[in-house]
Every structure is written in C-alpha cells, then in structure tokens.
Amino acid sequence: MTINDWRAGLRLELEKLVDAAVFVGARQQDVYTAILDEIGQLRLAYERDPDPADDVCEQVIEEPSNNWPAADKG
C-alpha cells in the first residue's frame, strides 16, 4: 500500500464519518472541529510516546518466600 492509497482510504473513511454525523443532525463544521481535535490529541500522544507497542508491561513475578510457618514443618 502506498501513501497515496492510504490517504485515499483515510479520506473515504472520514467522509463516511462526516456524512453519518451530519445525517443524524450534527453541523458539518462541528464534525470537522471534532476530527481535528482528535487528530491533535493523537499527535500529542505520539510525541510523548512514538512507539506505544514497545511499552510491554513487565510483570514482576516474585519467588515465593520460604518463611511461612508451614515451610518449616516438613
């Protein structure tokens, strides 16, 4: 997929969203404003963390301790 293919697909999806919102009564300008606001928030999130996929949560697995009373009885 080229960047032009991606942009064409994005434009088509955005047009569908705008048309659907206007159909249910939203003003077209309000929809555009909301889309631009969401894009701005995504841009800021990307600037803070450009690759969120590398944020794998590392779970700390603690070894069980042997200081339980039952561990002394054996």
JSON list of N, CA and C in Angstrom, two decimals:
[
{"chain": "A", "resi": 1, "resn": "MET", "atom": "N", "xyz": [0.85, -1.17, 0.00]},
{"chain": "A", "resi": 1, "resn": "MET", "atom": "CA", "xyz": [0.00, 0.00, 0.00]},
{"chain": "A", "resi": 1, "resn": "MET", "atom": "C", "xyz": [0.90, 1.24, 0.00]},
{"chain": "A", "resi": 2, "resn": "THR", "atom": "N", "xyz": [0.63, 2.13, -0.91]},
{"chain": "A", "resi": 2, "resn": "THR", "atom": "CA", "xyz": [1.40, 3.37, -0.98]},
{"chain": "A", "resi": 2, "resn": "THR", "atom": "C", "xyz": [0.78, 4.41, -0.07]},
{"chain": "A", "resi": 3, "resn": "ILE", "atom": "N", "xyz": [1.50, 5.49, 0.17]},
{"chain": "A", "resi": 3, "resn": "ILE", "atom": "CA", "xyz": [0.98, 6.58, 0.99]},
{"chain": "A", "resi": 3, "resn": "ILE", "atom": "C", "xyz": [-0.26, 7.19, 0.35]},
{"chain": "A", "resi": 4, "resn": "ASN", "atom": "N", "xyz": [-0.29, 7.23, -0.98]},
{"chain": "A", "resi": 4, "resn": "ASN", "atom": "CA", "xyz": [-1.47, 7.78, -1.67]},
{"chain": "A", "resi": 4, "resn": "ASN", "atom": "C", "xyz": [-2.68, 6.87, -1.49]},
{"chain": "A", "resi": 5, "resn": "ASP", "atom": "N", "xyz": [-2.46, 5.55, -1.51]},
{"chain": "A", "resi": 5, "resn": "ASP", "atom": "CA", "xyz": [-3.56, 4.61, -1.25]},
{"chain": "A", "resi": 5, "resn": "ASP", "atom": "C", "xyz": [-4.08, 4.80, 0.17]},
{"chain": "A", "resi": 6, "resn": "TRP", "atom": "N", "xyz": [-3.15, 4.95, 1.10]},
{"chain": "A", "resi": 6, "resn": "TRP", "atom": "CA", "xyz": [-3.53, 5.12, 2.49]},
{"chain": "A", "resi": 6, "resn": "TRP", "atom": "C", "xyz": [-4.33, 6.40, 2.68]},
{"chain": "A", "resi": 7, "resn": "ARG", "atom": "N", "xyz": [-3.87, 7.48, 2.05]},
{"chain": "A", "resi": 7, "resn": "ARG", "atom": "CA", "xyz": [-4.58, 8.76, 2.16]},
{"chain": "A", "resi": 7, "resn": "ARG", "atom": "C", "xyz": [-5.97, 8.69, 1.53]},
{"chain": "A", "resi": 8, "resn": "ALA", "atom": "N", "xyz": [-6.08, 8.02, 0.41]},
{"chain": "A", "resi": 8, "resn": "ALA", "atom": "CA", "xyz": [-7.39, 7.88, -0.24]},
{"chain": "A", "resi": 8, "resn": "ALA", "atom": "C", "xyz": [-8.35, 7.10, 0.66]},
{"chain": "A", "resi": 9, "resn": "GLY", "atom": "N", "xyz": [-7.85, 6.04, 1.27]},
{"chain": "A", "resi": 9, "resn": "GLY", "atom": "CA", "xyz": [-8.68, 5.25, 2.19]},
{"chain": "A", "resi": 9, "resn": "GLY", "atom": "C", "xyz": [-9.08, 6.06, 3.41]},
{"chain": "A", "resi": 10, "resn": "LEU", "atom": "N", "xyz": [-8.15, 6.83, 3.93]},
{"chain": "A", "resi": 10, "resn": "LEU", "atom": "CA", "xyz": [-8.44, 7.68, 5.09]},
{"chain": "A", "resi": 10, "resn": "LEU", "atom": "C", "xyz": [-9.50, 8.71, 4.74]},
{"chain": "A", "resi": 11, "resn": "ARG", "atom": "N", "xyz": [-9.35, 9.34, 3.59]},
{"chain": "A", "resi": 11, "resn": "ARG", "atom": "CA", "xyz": [-10.33, 10.35, 3.17]},
{"chain": "A", "resi": 11, "resn": "ARG", "atom": "C", "xyz": [-11.72, 9.74, 3.03]},
{"chain": "A", "resi": 12, "resn": "LEU", "atom": "N", "xyz": [-11.79, 8.55, 2.45]},
{"chain": "A", "resi": 12, "resn": "LEU", "atom": "CA", "xyz": [-13.08, 7.88, 2.28]},
{"chain": "A", "resi": 12, "resn": "LEU", "atom": "C", "xyz": [-13.73, 7.61, 3.64]},
{"chain": "A", "resi": 13, "resn": "GLU", "atom": "N", "xyz": [-12.94, 7.11, 4.59]},
{"chain": "A", "resi": 13, "resn": "GLU", "atom": "CA", "xyz": [-13.47, 6.82, 5.92]},
{"chain": "A", "resi": 13, "resn": "GLU", "atom": "C", "xyz": [-13.91, 8.10, 6.64]},
{"chain": "A", "resi": 14, "resn": "LEU", "atom": "N", "xyz": [-13.13, 9.17, 6.50]},
{"chain": "A", "resi": 14, "resn": "LEU", "atom": "CA", "xyz": [-13.51, 10.44, 7.12]},
{"chain": "A", "resi": 14, "resn": "LEU", "atom": "C", "xyz": [-14.79, 10.99, 6.50]},
{"chain": "A", "resi": 15, "resn": "GLU", "atom": "N", "xyz": [-14.93, 10.87, 5.19]},
{"chain": "A", "resi": 15, "resn": "GLU", "atom": "CA", "xyz": [-16.16, 11.32, 4.53]},
{"chain": "A", "resi": 15, "resn": "GLU", "atom": "C", "xyz": [-17.37, 10.54, 5.05]},
{"chain": "A", "resi": 16, "resn": "LYS", "atom": "N", "xyz": [-17.19, 9.24, 5.25]},
{"chain": "A", "resi": 16, "resn": "LYS", "atom": "CA", "xyz": [-18.29, 8.42, 5.80]},
{"chain": "A", "resi": 16, "resn": "LYS", "atom": "C", "xyz": [-18.67, 8.90, 7.20]},
{"chain": "A", "resi": 17, "resn": "LEU", "atom": "N", "xyz": [-17.67, 9.19, 8.04]},
{"chain": "A", "resi": 17, "resn": "LEU", "atom": "CA", "xyz": [-17.94, 9.66, 9.39]},
{"chain": "A", "resi": 17, "resn": "LEU", "atom": "C", "xyz": [-18.66, 11.00, 9.38]},
{"chain": "A", "resi": 18, "resn": "VAL", "atom": "N", "xyz": [-18.20, 11.92, 8.54]},
{"chain": "A", "resi": 18, "resn": "VAL", "atom": "CA", "xyz": [-18.82, 13.24, 8.46]},
{"chain": "A", "resi": 18, "resn": "VAL", "atom": "C", "xyz": [-20.25, 13.10, 7.96]},
{"chain": "A", "resi": 19, "resn": "ASP", "atom": "N", "xyz": [-20.46, 12.33, 6.91]},
{"chain": "A", "resi": 19, "resn": "ASP", "atom": "CA", "xyz": [-21.81, 12.15, 6.36]},
{"chain": "A", "resi": 19, "resn": "ASP", "atom": "C", "xyz": [-22.75, 11.53, 7.40]},
{"chain": "A", "resi": 20, "resn": "ALA", "atom": "N", "xyz": [-22.27, 10.54, 8.14]},
{"chain": "A", "resi": 20, "resn": "ALA", "atom": "CA", "xyz": [-23.10, 9.89, 9.15]},
{"chain": "A", "resi": 20, "resn": "ALA", "atom": "C", "xyz": [-23.47, 10.86, 10.26]},
{"chain": "A", "resi": 21, "resn": "ALA", "atom": "N", "xyz": [-22.52, 11.68, 10.69]},
{"chain": "A", "resi": 21, "resn": "ALA", "atom": "CA", "xyz": [-22.78, 12.64, 11.77]},
{"chain": "A", "resi": 21, "resn": "ALA", "atom": "C", "xyz": [-23.75, 13.72, 11.31]},
{"chain": "A", "resi": 22, "resn": "VAL", "atom": "N", "xyz": [-23.57, 14.20, 10.09]},
{"chain": "A", "resi": 22, "resn": "VAL", "atom": "CA", "xyz": [-24.47, 15.23, 9.55]},
{"chain": "A", "resi": 22, "resn": "VAL", "atom": "C", "xyz": [-25.87, 14.64, 9.37]},
{"chain": "A", "resi": 23, "resn": "PHE", "atom": "N", "xyz": [-25.95, 13.40, 8.98]},
{"chain": "A", "resi": 23, "resn": "PHE", "atom": "CA", "xyz": [-27.24, 12.73, 8.79]},
{"chain": "A", "resi": 23, "resn": "PHE", "atom": "C", "xyz": [-28.06, 12.70, 10.08]},
{"chain": "A", "resi": 24, "resn": "VAL", "atom": "N", "xyz": [-27.38, 12.54, 11.21]},
{"chain": "A", "resi": 24, "resn": "VAL", "atom": "CA", "xyz": [-28.10, 12.48, 12.49]},
{"chain": "A", "resi": 24, "resn": "VAL", "atom": "C", "xyz": [-28.24, 13.86, 13.14]},
{"chain": "A", "resi": 25, "resn": "GLY", "atom": "N", "xyz": [-27.84, 14.91, 12.42]},
{"chain": "A", "resi": 25, "resn": "GLY", "atom": "CA", "xyz": [-28.12, 16.26, 12.90]},
{"chain": "A", "resi": 25, "resn": "GLY", "atom": "C", "xyz": [-26.95, 17.10, 13.32]},
{"chain": "A", "resi": 26, "resn": "ALA", "atom": "N", "xyz": [-25.73, 16.61, 13.27]},
{"chain": "A", "resi": 26, "resn": "ALA", "atom": "CA", "xyz": [-24.57, 17.41, 13.65]},
{"chain": "A", "resi": 26, "resn": "ALA", "atom": "C", "xyz": [-24.25, 18.40, 12.53]},
{"chain": "A", "resi": 27, "resn": "ARG", "atom": "N", "xyz": [-23.72, 19.54, 12.94]},
{"chain": "A", "resi": 27, "resn": "ARG", "atom": "CA", "xyz": [-23.27, 20.51, 11.94]},
{"chain": "A", "resi": 27, "resn": "ARG", "atom": "C", "xyz": [-21.95, 20.03, 11.37]},
{"chain": "A", "resi": 28, "resn": "GLN", "atom": "N", "xyz": [-21.79, 20.20, 10.06]},
{"chain": "A", "resi": 28, "resn": "GLN", "atom": "CA", "xyz": [-20.58, 19.75, 9.39]},
{"chain": "A", "resi": 28, "resn": "GLN", "atom": "C", "xyz": [-19.34, 20.39, 10.01]},
{"chain": "A", "resi": 29, "resn": "GLN", "atom": "N", "xyz": [-19.41, 21.70, 10.31]},
{"chain": "A", "resi": 29, "resn": "GLN", "atom": "CA", "xyz": [-18.26, 22.39, 10.90]},
{"chain": "A", "resi": 29, "resn": "GLN", "atom": "C", "xyz": [-17.91, 21.79, 12.26]},
{"chain": "A", "resi": 30, "resn": "ASP", "atom": "N", "xyz": [-18.92, 21.41, 13.06]},
{"chain": "A", "resi": 30, "resn": "ASP", "atom": "CA", "xyz": [-18.66, 20.81, 14.37]},
{"chain": "A", "resi": 30, "resn": "ASP", "atom": "C", "xyz": [-17.97, 19.45, 14.22]},
{"chain": "A", "resi": 31, "resn": "VAL", "atom": "N", "xyz": [-18.36, 18.71, 13.21]},
{"chain": "A", "resi": 31, "resn": "VAL", "atom": "CA", "xyz": [-17.73, 17.41, 12.97]},
{"chain": "A", "resi": 31, "resn": "VAL", "atom": "C", "xyz": [-16.27, 17.61, 12.58]},
{"chain": "A", "resi": 32, "resn": "TYR", "atom": "N", "xyz": [-16.01, 18.54, 11.68]},
{"chain": "A", "resi": 32, "resn": "TYR", "atom": "CA", "xyz": [-14.62, 18.81, 11.28]},
{"chain": "A", "resi": 32, "resn": "TYR", "atom": "C", "xyz": [-13.79, 19.25, 12.48]},
{"chain": "A", "resi": 33, "resn": "THR", "atom": "N", "xyz": [-14.36, 20.10, 13.32]},
{"chain": "A", "resi": 33, "resn": "THR", "atom": "CA", "xyz": [-13.65, 20.57, 14.51]},
{"chain": "A", "resi": 33, "resn": "THR", "atom": "C", "xyz": [-13.32, 19.39, 15.43]},
{"chain": "A", "resi": 34, "resn": "ALA", "atom": "N", "xyz": [-14.29, 18.50, 15.62]},
{"chain": "A", "resi": 34, "resn": "ALA", "atom": "CA", "xyz": [-14.06, 17.32, 16.48]},
{"chain": "A", "resi": 34, "resn": "ALA", "atom": "C", "xyz": [-12.97, 16.42, 15.91]},
{"chain": "A", "resi": 35, "resn": "ILE", "atom": "N", "xyz": [-12.98, 16.22, 14.59]},
{"chain": "A", "resi": 35, "resn": "ILE", "atom": "CA", "xyz": [-11.97, 15.38, 13.96]},
{"chain": "A", "resi": 35, "resn": "ILE", "atom": "C", "xyz": [-10.58, 16.00, 14.13]},
{"chain": "A", "resi": 36, "resn": "LEU", "atom": "N", "xyz": [-10.48, 17.30, 13.90]},
{"chain": "A", "resi": 36, "resn": "LEU", "atom": "CA", "xyz": [-9.20, 17.98, 14.05]},
{"chain": "A", "resi": 36, "resn": "LEU", "atom": "C", "xyz": [-8.71, 17.93, 15.50]},
{"chain": "A", "resi": 37, "resn": "ASP", "atom": "N", "xyz": [-9.64, 18.06, 16.45]},
{"chain": "A", "resi": 37, "resn": "ASP", "atom": "CA", "xyz": [-9.27, 17.97, 17.86]},
{"chain": "A", "resi": 37, "resn": "ASP", "atom": "C", "xyz": [-8.72, 16.57, 18.19]},
{"chain": "A", "resi": 38, "resn": "GLU", "atom": "N", "xyz": [-9.38, 15.54, 17.69]},
{"chain": "A", "resi": 38, "resn": "GLU", "atom": "CA", "xyz": [-8.91, 14.17, 17.93]},
{"chain": "A", "resi": 38, "resn": "GLU", "atom": "C", "xyz": [-7.53, 13.95, 17.30]},
{"chain": "A", "resi": 39, "resn": "ILE", "atom": "N", "xyz": [-7.33, 14.46, 16.10]},
{"chain": "A", "resi": 39, "resn": "ILE", "atom": "CA", "xyz": [-6.03, 14.33, 15.44]},
{"chain": "A", "resi": 39, "resn": "ILE", "atom": "C", "xyz": [-4.96, 15.04, 16.25]},
{"chain": "A", "resi": 40, "resn": "GLY", "atom": "N", "xyz": [-5.28, 16.22, 16.78]},
{"chain": "A", "resi": 40, "resn": "GLY", "atom": "CA", "xyz": [-4.33, 16.95, 17.62]},
{"chain": "A", "resi": 40, "resn": "GLY", "atom": "C", "xyz": [-3.96, 16.17, 18.86]},
{"chain": "A", "resi": 41, "resn": "GLN", "atom": "N", "xyz": [-4.96, 15.53, 19.49]},
{"chain": "A", "resi": 41, "resn": "GLN", "atom": "CA", "xyz": [-4.67, 14.73, 20.67]},
{"chain": "A", "resi": 41, "resn": "GLN", "atom": "C", "xyz": [-3.82, 13.51, 20.33]},
{"chain": "A", "resi": 42, "resn": "LEU", "atom": "N", "xyz": [-4.09, 12.89, 19.20]},
{"chain": "A", "resi": 42, "resn": "LEU", "atom": "CA", "xyz": [-3.27, 11.76, 18.77]},
{"chain": "A", "resi": 42, "resn": "LEU", "atom": "C", "xyz": [-1.84, 12.20, 18.49]},
{"chain": "A", "resi": 43, "resn": "ARG", "atom": "N", "xyz": [-1.68, 13.37, 17.89]},
{"chain": "A", "resi": 43, "resn": "ARG", "atom": "CA", "xyz": [-0.34, 13.88, 17.60]},
{"chain": "A", "resi": 43, "resn": "ARG", "atom": "C", "xyz": [0.43, 14.11, 18.89]},
{"chain": "A", "resi": 44, "resn": "LEU", "atom": "N", "xyz": [-0.23, 14.71, 19.88]},
{"chain": "A", "resi": 44, "resn": "LEU", "atom": "CA", "xyz": [0.43, 14.94, 21.17]},
{"chain": "A", "resi": 44, "resn": "LEU", "atom": "C", "xyz": [0.80, 13.62, 21.85]},
{"chain": "A", "resi": 45, "resn": "ALA", "atom": "N", "xyz": [-0.09, 12.65, 21.78]},
{"chain": "A", "resi": 45, "resn": "ALA", "atom": "CA", "xyz": [0.20, 11.34, 22.37]},
{"chain": "A", "resi": 45, "resn": "ALA", "atom": "C", "xyz": [1.38, 10.70, 21.66]},
{"chain": "A", "resi": 46, "resn": "TYR", "atom": "N", "xyz": [1.45, 10.83, 20.36]},
{"chain": "A", "resi": 46, "resn": "TYR", "atom": "CA", "xyz": [2.55, 10.27, 19.59]},
{"chain": "A", "resi": 46, "resn": "TYR", "atom": "C", "xyz": [3.87, 10.95, 19.95]},
{"chain": "A", "resi": 47, "resn": "GLU", "atom": "N", "xyz": [3.82, 12.27, 20.15]},
{"chain": "A", "resi": 47, "resn": "GLU", "atom": "CA", "xyz": [5.04, 12.98, 20.53]},
{"chain": "A", "resi": 47, "resn": "GLU", "atom": "C", "xyz": [5.55, 12.52, 21.89]},
{"chain": "A", "resi": 48, "resn": "ARG", "atom": "N", "xyz": [4.63, 12.20, 22.80]},
{"chain": "A", "resi": 48, "resn": "ARG", "atom": "CA", "xyz": [5.04, 11.71, 24.12]},
{"chain": "A", "resi": 48, "resn": "ARG", "atom": "C", "xyz": [5.56, 10.28, 24.06]},
{"chain": "A", "resi": 49, "resn": "ASP", "atom": "N", "xyz": [4.96, 9.47, 23.19]},
{"chain": "A", "resi": 49, "resn": "ASP", "atom": "CA", "xyz": [5.33, 8.05, 23.11]},
{"chain": "A", "resi": 49, "resn": "ASP", "atom": "C", "xyz": [5.21, 7.58, 21.66]},
{"chain": "A", "resi": 50, "resn": "PRO", "atom": "N", "xyz": [6.27, 7.77, 20.86]},
{"chain": "A", "resi": 50, "resn": "PRO", "atom": "CA", "xyz": [6.19, 7.46, 19.43]},
{"chain": "A", "resi": 50, "resn": "PRO", "atom": "C", "xyz": [5.96, 5.99, 19.10]},
{"chain": "A", "resi": 51, "resn": "ASP", "atom": "N", "xyz": [6.26, 5.09, 20.01]},
{"chain": "A", "resi": 51, "resn": "ASP", "atom": "CA", "xyz": [6.06, 3.67, 19.72]},
{"chain": "A", "resi": 51, "resn": "ASP", "atom": "C", "xyz": [5.44, 2.98, 20.93]},
{"chain": "A", "resi": 52, "resn": "PRO", "atom": "N", "xyz": [4.11, 3.12, 21.10]},
{"chain": "A", "resi": 52, "resn": "PRO", "atom": "CA", "xyz": [3.48, 2.52, 22.27]},
{"chain": "A", "resi": 52, "resn": "PRO", "atom": "C", "xyz": [3.58, 1.00, 22.29]},
{"chain": "A", "resi": 53, "resn": "ALA", "atom": "N", "xyz": [3.87, 0.38, 21.16]},
{"chain": "A", "resi": 53, "resn": "ALA", "atom": "CA", "xyz": [3.98, -1.07, 21.13]},
{"chain": "A", "resi": 53, "resn": "ALA", "atom": "C", "xyz": [5.17, -1.58, 21.93]},
{"chain": "A", "resi": 54, "resn": "ASP", "atom": "N", "xyz": [6.15, -0.69, 22.19]},
{"chain": "A", "resi": 54, "resn": "ASP", "atom": "CA", "xyz": [7.31, -1.14, 22.95]},
{"chain": "A", "resi": 54, "resn": "ASP", "atom": "C", "xyz": [7.10, -1.00, 24.46]},
{"chain": "A", "resi": 55, "resn": "ASP", "atom": "N", "xyz": [5.91, -0.59, 24.86]},
{"chain": "A", "resi": 55, "resn": "ASP", "atom": "CA", "xyz": [5.60, -0.42, 26.28]},
{"chain": "A", "resi": 55, "resn": "ASP", "atom": "C", "xyz": [5.00, -1.70, 26.87]},
{"chain": "A", "resi": 56, "resn": "VAL", "atom": "N", "xyz": [5.65, -2.79, 26.67]},
{"chain": "A", "resi": 56, "resn": "VAL", "atom": "CA", "xyz": [5.15, -4.05, 27.20]},
{"chain": "A", "resi": 56, "resn": "VAL", "atom": "C", "xyz": [5.26, -4.01, 28.71]},
{"chain": "A", "resi": 57, "resn": "CYS", "atom": "N", "xyz": [4.15, -4.25, 29.35]},
{"chain": "A", "resi": 57, "resn": "CYS", "atom": "CA", "xyz": [4.16, -4.27, 30.81]},
{"chain": "A", "resi": 57, "resn": "CYS", "atom": "C", "xyz": [4.97, -5.47, 31.28]},
{"chain": "A", "resi": 58, "resn": "GLU", "atom": "N", "xyz": [5.93, -5.17, 32.08]},
{"chain": "A", "resi": 58, "resn": "GLU", "atom": "CA", "xyz": [6.72, -6.25, 32.65]},
{"chain": "A", "resi": 58, "resn": "GLU", "atom": "C", "xyz": [6.13, -6.59, 34.00]},
{"chain": "A", "resi": 59, "resn": "GLN", "atom": "N", "xyz": [5.66, -7.80, 34.09]},
{"chain": "A", "resi": 59, "resn": "GLN", "atom": "CA", "xyz": [5.09, -8.23, 35.35]},
{"chain": "A", "resi": 59, "resn": "GLN", "atom": "C", "xyz": [6.20, -8.81, 36.20]},
{"chain": "A", "resi": 60, "resn": "VAL", "atom": "N", "xyz": [6.25, -8.33, 37.41]},
{"chain": "A", "resi": 60, "resn": "VAL", "atom": "CA", "xyz": [7.26, -8.83, 38.32]},
{"chain": "A", "resi": 60, "resn": "VAL", "atom": "C", "xyz": [6.70, -10.07, 39.00]},
{"chain": "A", "resi": 61, "resn": "ILE", "atom": "N", "xyz": [7.38, -11.15, 38.81]},
{"chain": "A", "resi": 61, "resn": "ILE", "atom": "CA", "xyz": [6.96, -12.39, 39.44]},
{"chain": "A", "resi": 61, "resn": "ILE", "atom": "C", "xyz": [7.92, -12.65, 40.59]},
{"chain": "A", "resi": 62, "resn": "GLU", "atom": "N", "xyz": [7.38, -12.58, 41.77]},
{"chain": "A", "resi": 62, "resn": "GLU", "atom": "CA", "xyz": [8.22, -12.77, 42.94]},
{"chain": "A", "resi": 62, "resn": "GLU", "atom": "C", "xyz": [8.27, -14.26, 43.28]},
{"chain": "A", "resi": 63, "resn": "GLU", "atom": "N", "xyz": [9.44, -14.69, 43.65]},
{"chain": "A", "resi": 63, "resn": "GLU", "atom": "CA", "xyz": [9.58, -16.07, 44.10]},
{"chain": "A", "resi": 63, "resn": "GLU", "atom": "C", "xyz": [8.90, -16.22, 45.45]},
{"chain": "A", "resi": 64, "resn": "PRO", "atom": "N", "xyz": [8.23, -17.31, 45.66]},
{"chain": "A", "resi": 64, "resn": "PRO", "atom": "CA", "xyz": [7.59, -17.50, 46.95]},
{"chain": "A", "resi": 64, "resn": "PRO", "atom": "C", "xyz": [8.64, -17.58, 48.06]},
{"chain": "A", "resi": 65, "resn": "SER", "atom": "N", "xyz": [8.33, -16.95, 49.15]},
{"chain": "A", "resi": 65, "resn": "SER", "atom": "CA", "xyz": [9.28, -16.99, 50.26]},
{"chain": "A", "resi": 65, "resn": "SER", "atom": "C", "xyz": [9.12, -18.29, 51.04]},
{"chain": "A", "resi": 66, "resn": "ASN", "atom": "N", "xyz": [10.19, -18.70, 51.66]},
{"chain": "A", "resi": 66, "resn": "ASN", "atom": "CA", "xyz": [10.15, -19.91, 52.47]},
{"chain": "A", "resi": 66, "resn": "ASN", "atom": "C", "xyz": [10.05, -19.60, 53.95]},
{"chain": "A", "resi": 67, "resn": "ASN", "atom": "N", "xyz": [9.58, -18.39, 54.27]},
{"chain": "A", "resi": 67, "resn": "ASN", "atom": "CA", "xyz": [9.49, -18.05, 55.68]},
{"chain": "A", "resi": 67, "resn": "ASN", "atom": "C", "xyz": [8.08, -18.26, 56.25]},
{"chain": "A", "resi": 68, "resn": "TRP", "atom": "N", "xyz": [7.27, -18.99, 55.53]},
{"chain": "A", "resi": 68, "resn": "TRP", "atom": "CA", "xyz": [5.95, -19.32, 56.05]},
{"chain": "A", "resi": 68, "resn": "TRP", "atom": "C", "xyz": [6.11, -20.38, 57.13]},
{"chain": "A", "resi": 69, "resn": "PRO", "atom": "N", "xyz": [5.27, -20.36, 58.12]},
{"chain": "A", "resi": 69, "resn": "PRO", "atom": "CA", "xyz": [5.35, -21.37, 59.18]},
{"chain": "A", "resi": 69, "resn": "PRO", "atom": "C", "xyz": [5.26, -22.80, 58.62]},
{"chain": "A", "resi": 70, "resn": "ALA", "atom": "N", "xyz": [4.45, -22.99, 57.60]},
{"chain": "A", "resi": 70, "resn": "ALA", "atom": "CA", "xyz": [4.29, -24.34, 57.07]},
{"chain": "A", "resi": 70, "resn": "ALA", "atom": "C", "xyz": [5.57, -24.83, 56.39]},
{"chain": "A", "resi": 71, "resn": "ALA", "atom": "N", "xyz": [6.41, -23.92, 55.94]},
{"chain": "A", "resi": 71, "resn": "ALA", "atom": "CA", "xyz": [7.63, -24.32, 55.25]},
{"chain": "A", "resi": 71, "resn": "ALA", "atom": "C", "xyz": [8.64, -24.93, 56.21]},
{"chain": "A", "resi": 72, "resn": "ASP", "atom": "N", "xyz": [8.55, -24.58, 57.49]},
{"chain": "A", "resi": 72, "resn": "ASP", "atom": "CA", "xyz": [9.49, -25.12, 58.48]},
{"chain": "A", "resi": 72, "resn": "ASP", "atom": "C", "xyz": [9.11, -26.54, 58.89]},
{"chain": "A", "resi": 73, "resn": "LYS", "atom": "N", "xyz": [7.87, -26.89, 58.71]},
{"chain": "A", "resi": 73, "resn": "LYS", "atom": "CA", "xyz": [7.43, -28.24, 59.10]},
{"chain": "A", "resi": 73, "resn": "LYS", "atom": "C", "xyz": [7.55, -29.14, 57.88]},
{"chain": "A", "resi": 74, "resn": "GLY", "atom": "N", "xyz": [8.30, -30.07, 57.95]},
{"chain": "A", "resi": 74, "resn": "GLY", "atom": "CA", "xyz": [8.42, -30.88, 56.77]},
{"chain": "A", "resi": 74, "resn": "GLY", "atom": "C", "xyz": [8.71, -32.23, 57.03]}
]
